[in-house]
Short mmCIF file of C-alpha atoms in Angstrom, two decimals:
data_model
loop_
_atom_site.label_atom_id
_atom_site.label_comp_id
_atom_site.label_asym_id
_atom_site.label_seq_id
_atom_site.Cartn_x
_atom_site.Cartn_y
_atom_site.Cartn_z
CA UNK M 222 31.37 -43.19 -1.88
CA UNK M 223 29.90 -40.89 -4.50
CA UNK M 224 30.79 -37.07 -3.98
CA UNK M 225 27.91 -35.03 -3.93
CA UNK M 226 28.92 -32.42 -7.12
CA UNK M 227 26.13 -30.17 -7.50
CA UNK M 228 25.30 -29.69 -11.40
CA UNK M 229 25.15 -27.04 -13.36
CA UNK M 230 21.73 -27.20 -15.83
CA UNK M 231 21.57 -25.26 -18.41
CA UNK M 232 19.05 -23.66 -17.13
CA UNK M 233 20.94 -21.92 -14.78
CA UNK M 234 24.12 -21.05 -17.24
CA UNK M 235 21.11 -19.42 -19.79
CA UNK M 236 19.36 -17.62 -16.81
CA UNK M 237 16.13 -19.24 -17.76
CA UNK M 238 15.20 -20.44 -14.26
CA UNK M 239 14.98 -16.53 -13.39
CA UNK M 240 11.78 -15.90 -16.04
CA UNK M 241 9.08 -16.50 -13.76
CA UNK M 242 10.67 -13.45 -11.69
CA UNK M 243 9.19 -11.50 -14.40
CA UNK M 244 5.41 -12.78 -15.13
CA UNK M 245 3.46 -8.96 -15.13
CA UNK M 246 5.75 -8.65 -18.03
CA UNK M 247 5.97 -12.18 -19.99
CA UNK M 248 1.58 -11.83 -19.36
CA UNK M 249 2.40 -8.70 -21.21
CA UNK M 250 4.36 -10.20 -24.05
CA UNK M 251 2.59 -13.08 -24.28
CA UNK M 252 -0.66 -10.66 -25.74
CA UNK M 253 1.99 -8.63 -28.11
CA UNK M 254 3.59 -11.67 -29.49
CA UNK M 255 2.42 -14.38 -31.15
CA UNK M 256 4.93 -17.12 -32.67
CA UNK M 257 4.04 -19.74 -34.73
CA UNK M 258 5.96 -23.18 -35.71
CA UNK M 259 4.49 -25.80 -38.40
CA UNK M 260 4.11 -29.43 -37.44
CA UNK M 261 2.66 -31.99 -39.87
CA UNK M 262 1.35 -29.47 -42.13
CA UNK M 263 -0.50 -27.53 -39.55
CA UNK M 264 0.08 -24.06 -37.91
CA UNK M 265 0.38 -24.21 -34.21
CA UNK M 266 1.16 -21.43 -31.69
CA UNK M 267 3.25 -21.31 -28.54
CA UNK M 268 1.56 -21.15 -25.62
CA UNK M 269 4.23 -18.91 -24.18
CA UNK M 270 5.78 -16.82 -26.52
CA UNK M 271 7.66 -14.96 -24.11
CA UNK M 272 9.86 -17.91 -23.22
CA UNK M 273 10.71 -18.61 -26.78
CA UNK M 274 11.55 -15.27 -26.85
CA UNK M 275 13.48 -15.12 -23.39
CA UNK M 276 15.59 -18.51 -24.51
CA UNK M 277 16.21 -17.69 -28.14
CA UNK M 278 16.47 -14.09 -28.82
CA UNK M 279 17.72 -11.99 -25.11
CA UNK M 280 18.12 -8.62 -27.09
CA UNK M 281 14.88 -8.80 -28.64
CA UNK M 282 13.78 -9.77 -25.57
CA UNK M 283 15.34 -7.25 -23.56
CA UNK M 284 14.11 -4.55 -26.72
CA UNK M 285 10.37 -6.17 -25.62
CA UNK M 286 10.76 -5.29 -21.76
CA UNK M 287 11.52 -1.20 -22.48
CA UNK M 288 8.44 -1.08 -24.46
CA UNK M 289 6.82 -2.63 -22.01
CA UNK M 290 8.19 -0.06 -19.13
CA UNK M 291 7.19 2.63 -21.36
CA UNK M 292 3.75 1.68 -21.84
CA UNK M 293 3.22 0.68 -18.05
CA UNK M 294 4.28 4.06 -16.72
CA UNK M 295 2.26 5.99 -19.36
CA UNK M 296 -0.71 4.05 -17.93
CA UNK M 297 -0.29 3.28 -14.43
CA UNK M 298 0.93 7.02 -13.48
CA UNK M 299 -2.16 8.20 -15.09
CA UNK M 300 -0.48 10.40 -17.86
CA UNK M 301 -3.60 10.75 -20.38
CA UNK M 302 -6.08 11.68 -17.38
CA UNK M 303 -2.90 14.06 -15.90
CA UNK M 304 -2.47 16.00 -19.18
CA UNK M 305 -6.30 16.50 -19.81
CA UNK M 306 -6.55 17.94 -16.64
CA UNK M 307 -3.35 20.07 -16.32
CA UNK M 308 -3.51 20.82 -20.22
CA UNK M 309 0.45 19.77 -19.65
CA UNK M 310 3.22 16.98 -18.05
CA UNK M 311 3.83 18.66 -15.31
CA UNK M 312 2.39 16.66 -13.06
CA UNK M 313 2.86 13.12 -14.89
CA UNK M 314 6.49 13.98 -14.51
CA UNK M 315 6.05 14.66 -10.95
CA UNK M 316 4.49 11.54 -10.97
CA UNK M 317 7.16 9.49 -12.55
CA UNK M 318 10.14 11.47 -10.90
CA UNK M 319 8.56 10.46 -7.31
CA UNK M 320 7.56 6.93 -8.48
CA UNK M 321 11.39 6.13 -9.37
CA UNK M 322 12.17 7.97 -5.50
CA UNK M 323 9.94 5.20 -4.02
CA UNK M 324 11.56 2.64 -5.61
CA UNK M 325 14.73 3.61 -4.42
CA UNK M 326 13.91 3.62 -1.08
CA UNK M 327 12.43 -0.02 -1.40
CA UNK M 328 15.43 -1.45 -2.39
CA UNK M 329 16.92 0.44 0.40
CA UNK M 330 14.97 -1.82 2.42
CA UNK M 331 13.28 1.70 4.29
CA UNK M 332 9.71 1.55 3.21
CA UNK M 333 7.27 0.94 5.66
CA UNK M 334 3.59 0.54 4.72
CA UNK M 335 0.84 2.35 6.70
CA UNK M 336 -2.40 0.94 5.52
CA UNK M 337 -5.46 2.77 5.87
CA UNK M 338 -9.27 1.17 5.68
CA UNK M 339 -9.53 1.85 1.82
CA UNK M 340 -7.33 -1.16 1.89
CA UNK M 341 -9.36 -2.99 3.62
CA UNK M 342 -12.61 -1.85 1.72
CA UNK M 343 -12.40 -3.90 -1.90
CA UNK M 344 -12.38 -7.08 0.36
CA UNK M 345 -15.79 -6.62 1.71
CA UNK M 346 -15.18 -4.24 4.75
CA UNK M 347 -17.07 -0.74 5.70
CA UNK M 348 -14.95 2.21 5.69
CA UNK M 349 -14.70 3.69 9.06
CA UNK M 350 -17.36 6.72 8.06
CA UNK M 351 -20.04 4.14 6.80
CA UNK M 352 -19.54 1.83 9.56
CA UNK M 353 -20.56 4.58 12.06
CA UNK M 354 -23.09 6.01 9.83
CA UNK M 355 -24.52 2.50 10.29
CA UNK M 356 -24.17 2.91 14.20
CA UNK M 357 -25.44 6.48 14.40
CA UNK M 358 -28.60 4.99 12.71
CA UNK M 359 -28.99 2.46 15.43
CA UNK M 360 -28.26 4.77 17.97
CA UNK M 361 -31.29 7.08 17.11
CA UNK M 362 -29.10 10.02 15.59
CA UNK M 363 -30.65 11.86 12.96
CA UNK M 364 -28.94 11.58 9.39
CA UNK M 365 -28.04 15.31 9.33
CA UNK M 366 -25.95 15.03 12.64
CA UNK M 367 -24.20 11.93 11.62
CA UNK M 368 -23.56 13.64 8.09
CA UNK M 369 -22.68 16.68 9.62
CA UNK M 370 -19.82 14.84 12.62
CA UNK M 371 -18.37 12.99 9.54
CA UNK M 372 -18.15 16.20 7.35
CA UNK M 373 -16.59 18.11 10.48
CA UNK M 374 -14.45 14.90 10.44
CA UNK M 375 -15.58 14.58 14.37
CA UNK M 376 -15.31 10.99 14.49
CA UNK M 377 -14.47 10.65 18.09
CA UNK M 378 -17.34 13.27 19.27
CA UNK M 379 -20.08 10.85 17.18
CA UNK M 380 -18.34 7.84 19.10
CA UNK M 381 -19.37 9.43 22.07
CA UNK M 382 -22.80 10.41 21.02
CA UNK M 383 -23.25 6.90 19.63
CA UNK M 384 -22.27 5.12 23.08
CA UNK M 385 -24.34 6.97 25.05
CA UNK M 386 -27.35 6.16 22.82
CA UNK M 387 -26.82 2.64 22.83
CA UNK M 388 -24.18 1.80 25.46
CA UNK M 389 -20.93 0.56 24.95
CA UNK M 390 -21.66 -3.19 25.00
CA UNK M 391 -24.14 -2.45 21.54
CA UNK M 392 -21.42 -0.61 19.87
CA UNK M 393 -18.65 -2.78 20.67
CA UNK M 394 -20.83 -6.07 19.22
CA UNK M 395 -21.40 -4.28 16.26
CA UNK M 396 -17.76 -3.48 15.76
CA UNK M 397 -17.04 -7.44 16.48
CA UNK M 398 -19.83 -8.04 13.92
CA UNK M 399 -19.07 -5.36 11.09
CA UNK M 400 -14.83 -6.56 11.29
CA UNK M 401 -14.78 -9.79 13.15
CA UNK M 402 -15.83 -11.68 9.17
CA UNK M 403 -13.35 -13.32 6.65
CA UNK M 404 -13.14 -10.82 4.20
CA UNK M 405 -11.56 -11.28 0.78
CA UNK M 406 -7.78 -11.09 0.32
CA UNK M 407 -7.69 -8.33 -2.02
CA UNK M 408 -4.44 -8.10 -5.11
CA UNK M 409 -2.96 -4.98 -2.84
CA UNK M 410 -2.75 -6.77 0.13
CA UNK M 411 -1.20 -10.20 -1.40
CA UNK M 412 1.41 -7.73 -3.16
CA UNK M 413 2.25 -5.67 -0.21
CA UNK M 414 2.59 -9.15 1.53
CA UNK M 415 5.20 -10.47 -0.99
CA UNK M 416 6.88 -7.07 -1.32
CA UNK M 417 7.37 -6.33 2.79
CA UNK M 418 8.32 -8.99 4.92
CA UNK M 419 9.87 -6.82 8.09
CA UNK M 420 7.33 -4.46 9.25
CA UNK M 421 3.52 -2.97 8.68
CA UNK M 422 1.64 -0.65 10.16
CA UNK M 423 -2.46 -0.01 10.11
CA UNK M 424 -5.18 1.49 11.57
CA UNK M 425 -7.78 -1.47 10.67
CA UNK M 426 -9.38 -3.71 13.13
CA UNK M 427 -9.95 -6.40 10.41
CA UNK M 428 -7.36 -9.29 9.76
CA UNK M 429 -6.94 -9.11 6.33
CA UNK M 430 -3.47 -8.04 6.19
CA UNK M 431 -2.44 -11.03 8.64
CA UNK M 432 -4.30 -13.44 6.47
CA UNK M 433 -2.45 -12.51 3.32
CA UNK M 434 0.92 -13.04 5.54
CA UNK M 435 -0.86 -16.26 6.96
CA UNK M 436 -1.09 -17.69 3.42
CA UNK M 437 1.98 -19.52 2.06
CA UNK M 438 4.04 -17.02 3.76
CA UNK M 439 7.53 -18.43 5.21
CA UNK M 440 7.41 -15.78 7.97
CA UNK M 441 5.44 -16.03 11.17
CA UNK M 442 3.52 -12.85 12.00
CA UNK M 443 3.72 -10.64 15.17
CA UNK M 444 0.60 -8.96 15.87
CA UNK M 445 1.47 -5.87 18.15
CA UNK M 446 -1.73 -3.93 19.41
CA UNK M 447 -2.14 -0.87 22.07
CA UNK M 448 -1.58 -3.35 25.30
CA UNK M 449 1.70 -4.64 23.47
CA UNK M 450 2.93 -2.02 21.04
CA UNK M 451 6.19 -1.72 23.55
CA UNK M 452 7.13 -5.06 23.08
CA UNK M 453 10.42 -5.56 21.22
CA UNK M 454 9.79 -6.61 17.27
CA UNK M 455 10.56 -10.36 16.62
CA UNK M 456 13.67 -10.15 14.02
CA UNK M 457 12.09 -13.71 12.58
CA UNK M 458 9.18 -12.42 12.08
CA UNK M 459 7.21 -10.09 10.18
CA UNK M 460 5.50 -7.45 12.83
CA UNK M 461 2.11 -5.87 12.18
CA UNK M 462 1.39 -3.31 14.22
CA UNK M 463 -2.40 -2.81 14.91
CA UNK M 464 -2.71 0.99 15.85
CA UNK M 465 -6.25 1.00 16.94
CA UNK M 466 -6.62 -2.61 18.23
CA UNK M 467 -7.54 -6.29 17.17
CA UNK M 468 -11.25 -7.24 16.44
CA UNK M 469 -9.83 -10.37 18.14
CA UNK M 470 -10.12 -8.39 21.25
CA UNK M 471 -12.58 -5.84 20.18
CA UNK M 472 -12.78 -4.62 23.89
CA UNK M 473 -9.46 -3.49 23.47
CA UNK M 474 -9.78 -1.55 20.74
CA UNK M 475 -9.16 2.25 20.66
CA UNK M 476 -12.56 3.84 19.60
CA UNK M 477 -13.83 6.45 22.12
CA UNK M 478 -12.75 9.91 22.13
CA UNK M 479 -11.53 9.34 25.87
CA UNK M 480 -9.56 6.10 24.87
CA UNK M 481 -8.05 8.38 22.46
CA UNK M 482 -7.33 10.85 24.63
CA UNK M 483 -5.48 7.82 27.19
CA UNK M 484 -3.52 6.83 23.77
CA UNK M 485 -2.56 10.47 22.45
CA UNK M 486 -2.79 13.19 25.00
CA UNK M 487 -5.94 14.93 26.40
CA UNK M 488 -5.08 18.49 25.29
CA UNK M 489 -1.78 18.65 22.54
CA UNK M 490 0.19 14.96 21.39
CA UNK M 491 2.06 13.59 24.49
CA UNK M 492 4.99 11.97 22.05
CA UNK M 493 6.11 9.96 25.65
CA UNK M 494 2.99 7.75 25.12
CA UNK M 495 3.24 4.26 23.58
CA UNK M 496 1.44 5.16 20.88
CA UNK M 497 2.90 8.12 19.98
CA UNK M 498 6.12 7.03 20.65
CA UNK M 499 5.97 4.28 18.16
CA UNK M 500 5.09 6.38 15.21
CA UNK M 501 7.48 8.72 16.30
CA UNK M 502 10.32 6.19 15.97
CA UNK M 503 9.15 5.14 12.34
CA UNK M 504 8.49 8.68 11.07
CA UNK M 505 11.63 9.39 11.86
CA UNK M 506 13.70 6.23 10.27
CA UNK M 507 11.75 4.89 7.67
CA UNK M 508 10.02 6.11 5.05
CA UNK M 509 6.17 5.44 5.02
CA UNK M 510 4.44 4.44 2.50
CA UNK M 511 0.62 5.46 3.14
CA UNK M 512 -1.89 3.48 1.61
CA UNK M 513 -6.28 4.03 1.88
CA UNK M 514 -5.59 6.71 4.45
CA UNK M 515 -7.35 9.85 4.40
CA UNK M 516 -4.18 12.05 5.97
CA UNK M 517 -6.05 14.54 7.37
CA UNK M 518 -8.04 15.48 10.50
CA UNK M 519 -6.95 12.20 12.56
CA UNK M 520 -4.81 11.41 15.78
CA UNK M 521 -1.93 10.32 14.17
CA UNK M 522 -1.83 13.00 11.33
CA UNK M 523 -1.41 15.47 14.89
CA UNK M 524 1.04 13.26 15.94
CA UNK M 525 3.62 13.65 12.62
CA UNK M 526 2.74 17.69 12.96
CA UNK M 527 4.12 17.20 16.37
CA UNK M 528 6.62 15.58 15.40
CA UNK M 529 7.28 18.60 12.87
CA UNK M 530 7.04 21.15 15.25
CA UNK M 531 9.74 19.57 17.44
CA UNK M 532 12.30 18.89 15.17
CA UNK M 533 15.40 20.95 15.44
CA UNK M 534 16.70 23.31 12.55
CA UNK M 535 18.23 21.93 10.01
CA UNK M 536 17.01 18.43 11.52
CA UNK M 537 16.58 15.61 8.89
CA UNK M 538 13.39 13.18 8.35
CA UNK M 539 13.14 10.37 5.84
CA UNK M 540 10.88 10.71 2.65
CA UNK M 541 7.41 9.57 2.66
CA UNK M 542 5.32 8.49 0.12
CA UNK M 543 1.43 8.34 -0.28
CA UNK M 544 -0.23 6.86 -3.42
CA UNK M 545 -3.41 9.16 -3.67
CA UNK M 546 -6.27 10.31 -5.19
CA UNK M 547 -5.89 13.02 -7.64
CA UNK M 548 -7.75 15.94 -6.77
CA UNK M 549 -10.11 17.08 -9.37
CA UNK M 550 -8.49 20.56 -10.75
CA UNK M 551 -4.98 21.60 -11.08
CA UNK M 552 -5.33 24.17 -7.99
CA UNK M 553 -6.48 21.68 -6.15
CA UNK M 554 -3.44 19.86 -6.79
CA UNK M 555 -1.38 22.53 -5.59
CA UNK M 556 -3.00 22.56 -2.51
CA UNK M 557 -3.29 19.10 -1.72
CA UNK M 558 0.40 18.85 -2.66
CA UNK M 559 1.31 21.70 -0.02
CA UNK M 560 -0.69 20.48 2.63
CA UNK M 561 1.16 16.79 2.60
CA UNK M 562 4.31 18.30 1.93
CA UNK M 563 4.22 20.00 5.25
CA UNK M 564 3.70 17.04 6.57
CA UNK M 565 6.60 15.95 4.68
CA UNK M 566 4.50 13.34 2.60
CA UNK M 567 5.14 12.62 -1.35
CA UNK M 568 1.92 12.00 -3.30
CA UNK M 569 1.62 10.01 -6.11
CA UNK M 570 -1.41 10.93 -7.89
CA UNK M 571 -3.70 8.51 -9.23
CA UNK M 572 -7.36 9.36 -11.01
CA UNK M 573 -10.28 9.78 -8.51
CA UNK M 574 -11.99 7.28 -7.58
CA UNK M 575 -9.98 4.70 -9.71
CA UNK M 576 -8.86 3.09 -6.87
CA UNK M 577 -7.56 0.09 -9.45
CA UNK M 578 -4.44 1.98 -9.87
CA UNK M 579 -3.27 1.61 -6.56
CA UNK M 580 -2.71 -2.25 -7.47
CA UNK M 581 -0.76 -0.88 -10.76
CA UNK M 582 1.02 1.54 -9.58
CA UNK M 583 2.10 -1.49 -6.54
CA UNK M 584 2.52 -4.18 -9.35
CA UNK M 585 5.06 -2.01 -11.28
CA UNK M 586 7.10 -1.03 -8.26
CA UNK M 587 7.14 -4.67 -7.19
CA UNK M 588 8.33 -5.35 -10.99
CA UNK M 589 10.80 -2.29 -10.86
CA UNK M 590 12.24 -3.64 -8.07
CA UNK M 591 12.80 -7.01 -9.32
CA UNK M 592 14.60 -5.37 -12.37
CA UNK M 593 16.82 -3.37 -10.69
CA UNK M 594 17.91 -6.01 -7.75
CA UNK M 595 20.03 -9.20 -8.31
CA UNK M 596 17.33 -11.00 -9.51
CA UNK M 597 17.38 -9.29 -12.90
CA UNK M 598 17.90 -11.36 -16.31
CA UNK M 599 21.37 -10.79 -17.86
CA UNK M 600 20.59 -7.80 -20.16
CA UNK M 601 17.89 -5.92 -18.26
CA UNK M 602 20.30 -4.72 -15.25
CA UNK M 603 20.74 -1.53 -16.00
CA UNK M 604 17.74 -0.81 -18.60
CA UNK M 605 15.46 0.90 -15.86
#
């Protein structure tokens, strides 16, 4: 009988079956570095310099990957736009000192995304606001009411408006028909799929998210929604909680302002309810990580005040992070920056409207993470 002696390639004694662990930076290298061999006369170049580089050379290598981390912090924390605007670092510092804060609580293991529908919008989907500017129009409501509920940020009081134009039935099929379609897996989502495999959080109806976790993913998905938000989290599987409702189910879904009301509280946030409850219990032991949310006038922005206003002196709540748009002057940052802080919310600023960087600033925590954690190449531990 032949013992079964598991072998040792060298492969695995260089480290070289970790380098595809690291492709945002071999793509990287691979446009910096060029190396050339001759063959029969002729000049031919590798395909993949970076694994030449990787095999033959690990300090040059490992010299390659801090330029590299350099050059990718410059440009995904928006340092150029930040110092244009605030004639100084100040803020790209703040940027880069609460970047290296999030990263540490990943590889805690405490981050928690909460994704909002400007997630959901590069892969085809409405925003909330358009989608019932769409429905006010069918309803009958003149533009400058709709404008003017959406401005107030009055969502729930245009719901109502809307339904009693066109009855529930109408606005509920064109919820089903605006969310119900295959949308396009967008880069976010397929990172925030490989990066979180425990728990996510959203307020979207669509099923993007659960598609990206569908795809290749070794983890079966629990979908939790308002009738099942109680139940207990599956430990072998990955839990998506659907704040707001399935478009599965689309009768199910929270939209009114008196379904809001059942979910929240009528008057002030009832923190017993389900809903309530459940954002409660992550606000207060892991550290959220908001993504295409607008954070302000909304149901469960009241509910993390409430949650504020209850907590005890000198009582302790985990740091959360939001990767958001920069506001467009430096007082502006201030403000914005006081106004999540009470909430006790981190921003990480990124240029208006380039919403682009939310993929880069995700790609290089996903790669910062990798570089710090046991996967890292033998030379690199330690570098970041």
């Amino acid at each position: 009988m032949v013992a079964n002696v598991s072998k040792i390639t060298w492969c695995d004694e260089d480290g070289h079956s970790q380098f595809e662990g690291f492709s945002d930076f071999n793509e990287w290298l691979d446009t910096k570095l060029e190396i050339t061999f001759i063959r029969n006369n002729v000049s031919l170049s590798l395909a993949q310099s970076s694994k030449a580089l990787y095999a033959g050379d690990k300090e040059a290598y490992q010299q390659a990957f801090s330029e590299y981390r350099i050059e990718r912090r410059v440009t995904c924390l928006n340092q150029a736009y930040l110092h244009e605007l605030c004639s100084d670092d100040h803020w790209f510092e703040r940027n880069e000192q609460r970047f290296d804060q999030l990263v540490e609580r990943i590889l805690s293991g405490d981050v928690v995304p909460f994704v909002g529908a400007g997630i959901s919008q590069p892969g085809g989907f409405k925003t909330w606001k358009e989608h019932l500017k769409d429905q006010g129009r069918t309803a009958g409501i003149a533009t400058h009411d709709i404008e003017q509920c959406l401005a107030a940020g009055q969502y729930e009081q245009l719901i109502d408006r809307i339904e009693k134009g066109i009855g529930r039935d109408v606005f509920v099929q064109e919820i089903r028909d605006s969310f119900s379609k295959t949308g396009t897996i967008t880069e976010v989502i397929y990172i925030l799929s490989e990066m979180f495999s425990d728990t996510l959080i959203t307020t979207n109806y669509d099923r993007l998210i659960e598609q990206a976790y569908d795809t290749g993913g070794e983890r079966k998905t629990q979908i939790l929604t308002p009738s099942t938000i109680t139940d207990a989290p599956k430990v072998d599987e990955t839990t998506i909680i659907k704040l707001h409702g399935d478009i599965r189910h689309p009768a199910g879904c929270i939209l009114s302002k008196e379904q809001y009301d059942a979910a929240y509280g009528v008057v002030d946030i009832d923190l017993a309810l389900p809903l309530p409850s459940i954002l409660s219990y992550y606000f207060t032991t892991s550290s959220l990580l908001f993504l295409g949310c607008g954070l302000n006038n909304d149901r469960t922005i009241d509910v993390f005040k409430a949650i504020k206003a209850n907590l005890t002196p000198g009582g302790f709540l985990p740091q959360h992070f939001a990767i958001e748009q920069c506001p467009e002057t430096e007082a502006g940052i201030v403000a914005r920056n006081a106004y999540l802080a009470k909430l006790g919310i981190t921003p990480i600023w990124f240029q208006s409207g380039q919403f682009e960087f939310v993929e880069d600033i995700l790609r290089m925590a996903r790669s910062e993470v990798r570089y710090r954690g046991s996967q890292a190449p033998t030379g690199l531990v330690g570098v970041v």
